[in-house]
Amino acid sequence: MTSWHRNEYILKGVFLGLWVFFALQVPGNPADAWIDIAWVVGWVCAGLSVGLIAGTALQVSRGLRPWHNWFAFPLLVLLESPTFIYGGIIAGLVVGVLSGTAGAEPWASQLAGFFGLTFDDIKHATSAALAKDDPLKGRLPGDWLGYCAVGGAVLGFALYRFRQVPDQTRRFWMGLAIAAFMVYLASEYINRVPGLDIAAARFNLGVYILLGLPFFYLLTFCGESEESEVEIMTLCASLGVGLHLMGFASKMPGLGAAAPFLIPVTLYFVYATRIMPELRVFKHVLRGYSYMNLGRLVLAIQFFRRALELDPQSPLANQGIIALHNGLTLTQIDSDPGLVESLDFTLCLDRATALLMPAGTVPTPNQRAEAERFLSLVEQKKPAYLAQIDYLRIISHMHAKQYDVASDTLSRLLSPETPGYHPVVRKRVLFDAWDLALRLHPRLVERLGWDELNKPGRRMEAIAATERKLAAEPNNPAAMEYRTVLYSQLAEGEFISATSGGLPKDFSFEYVEQLGLALVDDTDPDRRERGMGYMRIAGRGLPDRGPGIYFKLAQVYEKHGDAENARKSYESAKQVGQAVGPRNLYRDQKQFYHDALRKLAAISEAKGNALVADAEEAKGRGDEAGAAGRMAEAQTHFETAINELRQYQEDGGSAALETYRKLAELYGKTGDPLNALLMTETGLTYSSTDADLLKKKDTYYYSVPPERLEKVKDKLTRWFDVSYCVKKAMSVLNAKDGEAELLDWAAHLATLARIVKPTSNGVRLVEARVLMRKGERDAGMKILEDIREGDKGSGEEQDAWYSTTKLLGQLYLDEFARPDLALKCYTDFKDYHKSGADTVYQIARCYEAQGDTGNAIKFYTAVTAYEGHTLYWDAKEALRRLGKE
């Protein structure tokens, strides 16, 4: 904001201060009041008239005439004569106010006489007139002229500072709050002002305040500073105060006391949000047209641009600035050096375009020359527009029949290597340039034509230009035709070469995908390969659909027996899926991604199997080195398959059971039985009765090296099935005709179980039985005795303790001839819930062996109570032997 803008606000404040002083002069009767109003308002109107006359004279001197536009001319006078308007209104108000003061009587009485009045008619109310002996003398309104003037100036400066608040939203709400607060202050405290305790006096004051609002708005309207919330805030606050003083609330029973608040607040909101924005634009546009008609184009451009800043869609502002540039001549530009810096060079180019492409006709040589001068101007001042300038020069050269020059210029414009072109500007004209070279003008088609597309990078640029054209004009027939032809000529290698720096933005990968889908199933190999090339291009630019595109390609390759390209396509599906992120893929694409991983795993496994077969064949020929090499290579393929399936699992593959089954097989093929076992155990959590996995479990437990398990036992505790090892080993040991190989199996399982749970009763029991089966009776007995001396535990541990106790009893009685120790074992075992008649029988045998015939007979007799038991007759025989029967 300029210093004059600040002065405008101060003058507005002075106006308000003087008008408040005038309003506070409350005459005692209505007749005096109307004389006072007519006197002051008359001088203000007189001053305004003088200002308008001066402003009119100024505009007429500039060449404007009222009859050119009777509506716009007075508005233009107001907007273009702020100094005269401000001066006239303030001067008139000063005369009206000062003429009523006591010191002005010598000249004011003569002035009043011209209108048939006396000084007493126009003089202000003084403290003596209101109350001759009032102790408030000297402090009543008649003495406040200086205070009102200075206070008004301070208020104006405050308004100026408030206008500088940068945040418009904040300024809006602050203005609304201040206006409401001012009305509140008036409603609460105005009655305390001396002389305003009378309703009639307050009513007159309210009328006087309202009379000043049109003049204040006029000052606002014609000011050079942009109208803002500050002025409407002040006007609405004054309106609210005036309505309250006039007792407006009592005249609006529906609104009541809220009326003086609601009316100004509503006016403020509607004006500030609906009227003021458009009015500000209109004032700038009107000034722009005014200066344009006066030939002061720099100022006109400034006002038009400011209007477009406030409302970029303003039709009047856009029409004005376009009309200004369309009416430019180089003579005007040459005569005003400052104009060049203010011009919109885009519109200058539009002017040159209008000269070179007149509607329905051919440009004349003079029009071409005029256009060239504009183009030269833009080239000199704004070289970034060189591409558009060259395009327009091509048009000019063609009209001049300079086809070779036009062709050379067009070839330079079509070349991406040409220096000096701004890429954005070149893109704007590239489609039209290609249209000239390929279709529009026969002479240019002869010199350039479709061969121009075969140069490096040209076809991709033509495609990009076509896509931009279709984005702007979807139904453009030329662009639609070019799309069909250009994409049909595009080779995959050409695309890759042109996009080495990154994928193009202006390229329809969707359209290319459709071209590919139409060709990939063709019986013609060449057409099919072209379609696959399109699909590969589409896969590069459509990563969210990439897994499906590459999976389709792989299926086509597999169908035609091309295993290697099928594998590469599956690999591409995997890579693009990982690049996007499996979690970000749509459901169908995620399935394609997962299927690609499983396919890759199957391909790697198949290669590994083939290599194993080759290794066996080489080994049969005695080629040990060749066999070893093939086995190492097979190992690599199996590991690759494992990695693919692991990735499948991590990325949310759904076939969990089959995946774990396959992983177990692959780990087995790599010679890693521990991980194979881990995969088997995990698979069994999905189906605990799966026969194939149960068979694998037997195999892999037998194959796990104890030293390998020892290294990782802490990590595998939760997965390792110790219970299985114990039960399986027990079943082997319980076999009466177990072979040595089965015994080794049991010993191996016992070793594995002891590594994971060395203190388990069941594990130690199995270990002891294995030792004893191997003939290491003492070592086995020691372990059994350690178990019996230890804690029983619970569950399977308790079962193992009782089984150990029973076994020890049997060994003590039958092998070591220690019936005393055997008796203790059987007696303890008798408390086990699985004990029965056979335990009682063994206790009887212990007593018999110790010579305790009475107890022996007692327990044998107890056995005979179980007539169906297998030991019934043995007990009967024992009783006869002991002489009981």
Coordinates of N, CA, C and O in Angstrom, one line a residue, residues 657-658 660-669 673 676-681 684 690-704 724 745:
L657 N -0.8 -75.9 3.6 CA -0.5 -77.3 3.8 C 0.4 -77.8 2.7 O 1.4 -78.4 2.9
E658 N 0.0 -77.5 1.4 CA 0.8 -78.0 0.3 C 2.1 -77.4 0.2 O 3.1 -78.0 -0.3
Y660 N 4.0 -76.3 2.8 CA 4.9 -77.0 3.8 C 5.2 -78.4 3.3 O 6.4 -78.8 3.6
R661 N 4.3 -79.1 2.7 CA 4.6 -80.4 2.1 C 5.8 -80.3 1.1 O 6.8 -81.1 1.2
K662 N 5.6 -79.4 0.2 CA 6.6 -79.2 -0.8 C 8.0 -78.7 -0.3 O 9.0 -79.2 -0.7
L663 N 7.9 -77.8 0.7 CA 9.2 -77.4 1.4 C 9.9 -78.5 2.0 O 11.1 -78.6 2.0
A664 N 9.1 -79.4 2.7 CA 9.7 -80.6 3.3 C 10.4 -81.4 2.3 O 11.6 -81.9 2.5
E665 N 9.8 -81.6 1.2 CA 10.4 -82.4 0.1 C 11.7 -81.8 -0.4 O 12.7 -82.4 -0.6
L666 N 11.6 -80.5 -0.6 CA 12.8 -79.7 -1.1 C 13.9 -79.7 -0.1 O 15.1 -79.9 -0.5
Y667 N 13.7 -79.5 1.1 CA 14.7 -79.6 2.1 C 15.3 -81.0 2.2 O 16.5 -81.2 2.4
G668 N 14.5 -82.0 2.0 CA 15.0 -83.3 2.0 C 15.9 -83.5 0.8 O 17.0 -84.2 0.9
K669 N 15.6 -83.0 -0.3 CA 16.4 -83.1 -1.5 C 17.8 -82.4 -1.4 O 18.8 -82.7 -2.0
P673 N 17.6 -82.6 6.6 CA 16.5 -83.3 7.2 C 15.9 -82.5 8.3 O 14.7 -82.6 8.6
A676 N 13.6 -80.0 6.9 CA 12.5 -80.9 6.3 C 11.6 -81.3 7.4 O 10.3 -81.3 7.2
L677 N 12.1 -81.7 8.5 CA 11.3 -82.1 9.7 C 10.5 -80.9 10.2 O 9.3 -81.1 10.5
L678 N 11.1 -79.8 10.3 CA 10.4 -78.6 10.7 C 9.2 -78.3 9.8 O 8.1 -77.9 10.3
M679 N 9.4 -78.3 8.5 CA 8.3 -78.1 7.6 C 7.2 -79.2 7.7 O 6.0 -78.8 7.7
T680 N 7.6 -80.4 8.0 CA 6.7 -81.5 8.2 C 5.8 -81.2 9.4 O 4.6 -81.4 9.4
E681 N 6.5 -80.9 10.5 CA 5.8 -80.7 11.8 C 4.8 -79.5 11.6 O 3.7 -79.5 12.1
L684 N 1.8 -80.6 9.7 CA 0.9 -81.4 10.5 C 0.0 -80.6 11.4 O -1.0 -81.1 11.9
D690 N -2.6 -86.4 8.1 CA -2.2 -86.5 6.7 C -1.2 -87.6 6.6 O -0.1 -87.6 7.2
A691 N -1.5 -88.7 5.9 CA -0.7 -89.9 5.8 C 0.7 -89.6 5.2 O 1.7 -90.1 5.7
D692 N 0.7 -88.8 4.2 CA 2.0 -88.5 3.5 C 2.9 -87.7 4.5 O 4.1 -88.1 4.6
L693 N 2.4 -86.8 5.2 CA 3.3 -86.0 6.2 C 3.7 -86.9 7.3 O 4.9 -86.8 7.8
L694 N 2.8 -87.8 7.8 CA 3.2 -88.7 8.9 C 4.4 -89.7 8.4 O 5.3 -90.0 9.2
K695 N 4.3 -90.1 7.1 CA 5.3 -90.9 6.6 C 6.6 -90.1 6.5 O 7.7 -90.6 6.9
K696 N 6.5 -88.9 6.1 CA 7.7 -88.0 6.0 C 8.3 -87.8 7.4 O 9.5 -87.7 7.6
K697 N 7.4 -87.7 8.4 CA 7.9 -87.5 9.7 C 8.8 -88.6 10.2 O 9.9 -88.4 10.8
D698 N 8.4 -89.9 9.9 CA 9.2 -91.0 10.3 C 10.6 -90.9 9.6 O 11.6 -91.1 10.2
T699 N 10.5 -90.6 8.3 CA 11.8 -90.5 7.5 C 12.7 -89.4 8.1 O 13.9 -89.7 8.3
Y700 N 12.2 -88.2 8.3 CA 13.1 -87.1 8.6 C 13.6 -87.2 10.1 O 14.7 -86.8 10.4
Y701 N 12.8 -87.7 11.0 CA 13.3 -87.9 12.4 C 14.4 -88.9 12.4 O 15.4 -88.8 13.1
Y702 N 14.3 -89.9 11.5 CA 15.4 -90.9 11.4 C 16.7 -90.3 10.8 O 17.8 -90.7 11.1
S703 N 16.5 -89.2 10.0 CA 17.6 -88.7 9.2 C 18.3 -87.5 9.9 O 19.4 -87.1 9.5
V704 N 17.7 -86.9 11.0 CA 18.3 -85.7 11.6 C 19.5 -86.1 12.3 O 19.6 -87.0 13.2
Y724 N 6.8 -87.9 20.3 CA 6.8 -88.8 19.2 C 8.1 -89.7 19.3 O 8.0 -91.0 19.1
W745 N 17.3 -97.4 15.0 CA 16.3 -96.4 14.8 C 15.8 -95.9 16.2 O 15.8 -94.7 16.5

